[in-house]
Amino acid sequence: MTTHKVGYLIGSLAKGSINRKLAKALVQLAPPELEMSEIAFRDLPLYSYDYDADFPPSARAFKDAIAAVEAVLFVTPEYNRSIPGGLKNAIDWASRPYGKNSFARKPSAVIGTSPGAIGTAVAQQSLRSVLSFCNSPQMNAPEAYIQFTPGLITDNGEVTVESTEEFLRNYMQEFHLFIARVLQVLPKDA
C-alpha cells in the first residue's frame, strides 16, 4: 500500500472557521493511504519580490512544508467572490521566486464551505485559475461546494448528516486516486 503525504491549507485564518471544521472532517474521512498534515501560513508577511534573494524564516519554512508533501488540498471560504487574501499571499510565497514554484507538477484539489447556497463556488473557480498558472494538476471532479448549516460538522470534525459524510468520504477517496494517477504520469523525481 503506497502512502501519499498530503498537505492541506485552510483559507480562513479564523480559529473558529467552518472551513477548519470541514478540514478536520476531511482528515478523518481520508483513506489510510493519505497522510494528512496542515500547512499553516498565518505568520507569513505580505509577499514582495524584495524578499526573493533571501526569504524570511517563516516563508522558507512554508516552502519547505509544501516541498515535503506530494499533493495539496485547499479548504477555503469565499471572501468577496474570491479567495481570502491570506491564502493568495501564501500561494504567492510558495510560487516565488521565479523558477522555484512549489506547486509545479504537484496534484491539488479544492473544496470549501459557506453558509450560502453556492458553497464557495466562485472562490473555488478563482483559486483554480491561480493554480492553473502555478502548473498544479487539479482534480476537477467531483466538485465540492458544501453549504454549511448549524451542526453539520462538529468542532471535532464529525459530520452529522450521513449523506454529506458519504459524499466527503468519496471526495477524499477520489483525491487519493487522482494523486496516484498524477504521480504515475509525473513522478516526483522526473
Tab-separated table of C-alpha atoms in Angstrom:
chain	number	residue	atom	x	y	z
A	1	MET	CA	0.000	0.000	0.000
A	2	THR	CA	1.564	3.286	-1.124
A	3	THR	CA	1.054	6.183	1.256
A	4	HIS	CA	0.948	9.754	-0.060
A	5	LYS	CA	1.762	12.792	2.039
A	6	VAL	CA	-0.894	15.464	1.583
A	7	GLY	CA	-0.622	18.974	2.948
A	8	TYR	CA	-3.793	20.950	3.417
A	9	LEU	CA	-4.191	24.708	3.553
A	10	ILE	CA	-7.198	26.247	5.284
A	11	GLY	CA	-8.039	29.533	3.579
A	12	SER	CA	-9.514	31.160	6.675
A	13	LEU	CA	-7.221	32.381	9.439
A	14	ALA	CA	-10.110	32.350	11.952
A	15	LYS	CA	-9.748	29.779	14.735
A	16	GLY	CA	-13.493	29.034	14.676
A	17	SER	CA	-13.701	28.790	10.882
A	18	ILE	CA	-16.287	26.430	9.433
A	19	ASN	CA	-13.648	25.540	6.843
A	20	ARG	CA	-11.373	24.412	9.688
A	21	LYS	CA	-14.215	22.114	10.801
A	22	LEU	CA	-14.522	20.844	7.231
A	23	ALA	CA	-10.761	20.203	7.104
A	24	LYS	CA	-10.949	18.180	10.329
A	25	ALA	CA	-13.755	16.115	8.828
A	26	LEU	CA	-11.792	15.516	5.620
A	27	VAL	CA	-8.735	14.359	7.578
A	28	GLN	CA	-10.919	11.868	9.484
A	29	LEU	CA	-12.644	10.642	6.319
A	30	ALA	CA	-9.479	10.334	4.218
A	31	PRO	CA	-8.431	6.830	3.226
A	32	PRO	CA	-5.494	5.430	5.240
A	33	GLU	CA	-3.232	5.835	2.186
A	34	LEU	CA	-3.335	9.632	2.645
A	35	GLU	CA	-1.106	11.023	5.381
A	36	MET	CA	-2.663	14.431	6.057
A	37	SER	CA	-0.916	17.433	7.653
A	38	GLU	CA	-1.922	21.068	7.876
A	39	ILE	CA	0.414	23.613	6.318
A	40	ALA	CA	-0.171	26.838	8.219
A	41	PHE	CA	0.535	30.242	6.722
A	42	ARG	CA	-0.705	32.654	9.406
A	43	ASP	CA	2.779	34.056	10.124
A	44	LEU	CA	3.777	34.917	6.560
A	45	PRO	CA	4.435	38.599	5.886
A	46	LEU	CA	2.948	40.143	2.776
A	47	TYR	CA	4.862	38.897	-0.253
A	48	SER	CA	7.172	41.266	-2.141
A	49	TYR	CA	9.811	40.355	-4.702
A	50	ASP	CA	12.207	42.317	-2.489
A	51	TYR	CA	12.436	39.075	-0.465
A	52	ASP	CA	13.301	36.837	-3.429
A	53	ALA	CA	17.044	36.883	-2.729
A	54	ASP	CA	16.569	35.973	0.935
A	55	PHE	CA	13.199	34.664	2.134
A	56	PRO	CA	12.354	35.280	5.800
A	57	PRO	CA	12.358	32.159	8.029
A	58	SER	CA	8.544	31.806	8.030
A	59	ALA	CA	8.465	31.783	4.219
A	60	ARG	CA	11.332	29.283	3.975
A	61	ALA	CA	9.542	27.005	6.462
A	62	PHE	CA	6.313	27.331	4.451
A	63	LYS	CA	8.028	26.418	1.170
A	64	ASP	CA	9.800	23.504	2.895
A	65	ALA	CA	6.450	22.216	4.201
A	66	ILE	CA	4.993	22.236	0.700
A	67	ALA	CA	8.114	20.568	-0.697
A	68	ALA	CA	7.704	17.784	1.896
A	69	VAL	CA	4.249	16.744	0.623
A	70	GLU	CA	3.238	15.048	-2.597
A	71	ALA	CA	-0.135	16.782	-3.008
A	72	VAL	CA	-2.054	19.769	-1.663
A	73	LEU	CA	-5.681	20.108	-0.588
A	74	PHE	CA	-7.130	23.619	-0.372
A	75	VAL	CA	-10.070	24.085	2.008
A	76	THR	CA	-11.244	27.638	1.548
A	77	PRO	CA	-14.055	30.050	2.279
A	78	GLU	CA	-15.201	32.704	-0.161
A	79	TYR	CA	-14.388	36.343	0.565
A	80	ASN	CA	-15.899	38.954	-1.755
A	81	ARG	CA	-16.418	36.369	-4.529
A	82	SER	CA	-12.776	35.252	-4.408
A	83	ILE	CA	-10.230	33.592	-2.157
A	84	PRO	CA	-9.094	35.138	1.141
A	85	GLY	CA	-6.133	37.494	0.901
A	86	GLY	CA	-4.066	35.404	3.301
A	87	LEU	CA	-4.401	32.342	1.086
A	88	LYS	CA	-3.459	34.285	-2.041
A	89	ASN	CA	-0.444	35.682	-0.195
A	90	ALA	CA	0.610	32.148	0.791
A	91	ILE	CA	0.326	30.976	-2.815
A	92	ASP	CA	2.419	33.932	-3.932
A	93	TRP	CA	5.165	32.992	-1.443
A	94	ALA	CA	5.108	29.334	-2.491
A	95	SER	CA	5.294	30.121	-6.191
A	96	ARG	CA	8.249	32.516	-5.932
A	97	PRO	CA	10.946	33.363	-6.769
A	98	TYR	CA	10.564	32.813	-10.489
A	99	GLY	CA	11.626	29.286	-11.408
A	100	LYS	CA	11.071	27.917	-7.891
A	101	ASN	CA	7.321	27.347	-7.923
A	102	SER	CA	6.464	24.861	-5.157
A	103	PHE	CA	3.144	23.900	-6.784
A	104	ALA	CA	4.518	22.889	-10.196
A	105	ARG	CA	3.507	19.311	-11.056
A	106	LYS	CA	2.043	18.814	-7.545
A	107	PRO	CA	-1.513	17.374	-7.567
A	108	SER	CA	-4.131	19.561	-5.887
A	109	ALA	CA	-7.812	19.647	-5.029
A	110	VAL	CA	-10.116	22.449	-3.929
A	111	ILE	CA	-13.103	22.292	-1.578
A	112	GLY	CA	-14.882	24.751	0.672
A	113	THR	CA	-17.934	25.507	2.734
A	114	SER	CA	-20.028	28.574	3.426
A	115	PRO	CA	-23.496	29.310	4.784
A	116	GLY	CA	-24.550	30.407	1.305
A	117	ALA	CA	-26.259	28.078	-1.154
A	118	ILE	CA	-23.403	28.196	-3.682
A	119	GLY	CA	-20.908	26.983	-1.061
A	120	THR	CA	-17.707	28.789	-2.216
A	121	ALA	CA	-18.192	28.054	-5.933
A	122	VAL	CA	-16.850	31.429	-7.083
A	123	ALA	CA	-13.843	31.323	-4.744
A	124	GLN	CA	-13.011	27.852	-5.974
A	125	GLN	CA	-13.065	28.996	-9.603
A	126	SER	CA	-10.784	31.894	-8.704
A	127	LEU	CA	-8.394	29.535	-6.897
A	128	ARG	CA	-8.431	27.082	-9.806
A	129	SER	CA	-7.321	29.882	-12.118
A	130	VAL	CA	-4.375	30.684	-9.844
A	131	LEU	CA	-3.421	27.002	-9.502
A	132	SER	CA	-3.551	26.584	-13.278
A	133	PHE	CA	-0.988	29.342	-13.652
A	134	CYS	CA	1.095	27.607	-10.958
A	135	ASN	CA	1.092	24.427	-13.099
A	136	SER	CA	-0.592	22.345	-10.405
A	137	PRO	CA	-2.590	19.405	-11.830
A	138	GLN	CA	-6.092	19.764	-10.366
A	139	MET	CA	-8.771	17.250	-9.531
A	140	ASN	CA	-11.708	18.603	-11.499
A	141	ALA	CA	-14.336	16.117	-10.363
A	142	PRO	CA	-16.078	15.591	-8.133
A	143	GLU	CA	-16.638	19.250	-7.397
A	144	ALA	CA	-17.487	20.006	-3.768
A	145	TYR	CA	-19.412	23.126	-2.795
A	146	ILE	CA	-20.666	22.488	0.733
A	147	GLN	CA	-23.465	24.620	2.179
A	148	PHE	CA	-22.757	24.766	5.897
A	149	THR	CA	-25.738	24.569	8.212
A	150	PRO	CA	-25.533	24.777	12.024
A	151	GLY	CA	-24.418	21.431	13.416
A	152	LEU	CA	-23.406	19.920	10.046
A	153	ILE	CA	-19.860	19.331	11.324
A	154	THR	CA	-18.924	19.315	14.998
A	155	ASP	CA	-15.863	21.069	16.415
A	156	ASN	CA	-14.168	17.645	16.430
A	157	GLY	CA	-14.786	17.115	12.707
A	158	GLU	CA	-17.686	14.689	12.982
A	159	VAL	CA	-20.140	15.024	10.087
A	160	THR	CA	-23.684	14.709	11.409
A	161	VAL	CA	-25.515	14.219	8.106
A	162	GLU	CA	-24.940	10.750	6.670
A	163	SER	CA	-25.237	11.760	3.006
A	164	THR	CA	-22.724	14.594	3.484
A	165	GLU	CA	-20.337	12.260	5.311
A	166	GLU	CA	-20.543	9.747	2.472
A	167	PHE	CA	-20.002	12.486	-0.136
A	168	LEU	CA	-16.911	13.781	1.697
A	169	ARG	CA	-15.528	10.266	2.184
A	170	ASN	CA	-15.941	9.667	-1.566
A	171	TYR	CA	-14.318	13.042	-2.329
A	172	MET	CA	-11.228	12.047	-0.354
A	173	GLN	CA	-11.135	8.606	-1.996
A	174	GLU	CA	-11.295	10.256	-5.422
A	175	PHE	CA	-8.497	12.622	-4.373
A	176	HIS	CA	-6.382	9.619	-3.401
A	177	LEU	CA	-6.959	8.002	-6.813
A	178	PHE	CA	-6.213	11.310	-8.566
A	179	ILE	CA	-2.911	11.721	-6.693
A	180	ALA	CA	-1.867	8.177	-7.623
A	181	ARG	CA	-2.676	8.784	-11.317
A	182	VAL	CA	-0.837	12.106	-11.468
A	183	LEU	CA	2.251	10.789	-9.703
A	184	GLN	CA	2.338	7.804	-12.043
A	185	VAL	CA	2.498	10.154	-15.034
A	186	LEU	CA	4.524	12.940	-13.402
A	187	PRO	CA	6.827	11.190	-10.942
A	188	LYS	CA	8.386	13.314	-8.236
A	189	ASP	CA	11.923	12.567	-9.380
A	190	ALA	CA	11.315	13.437	-13.034
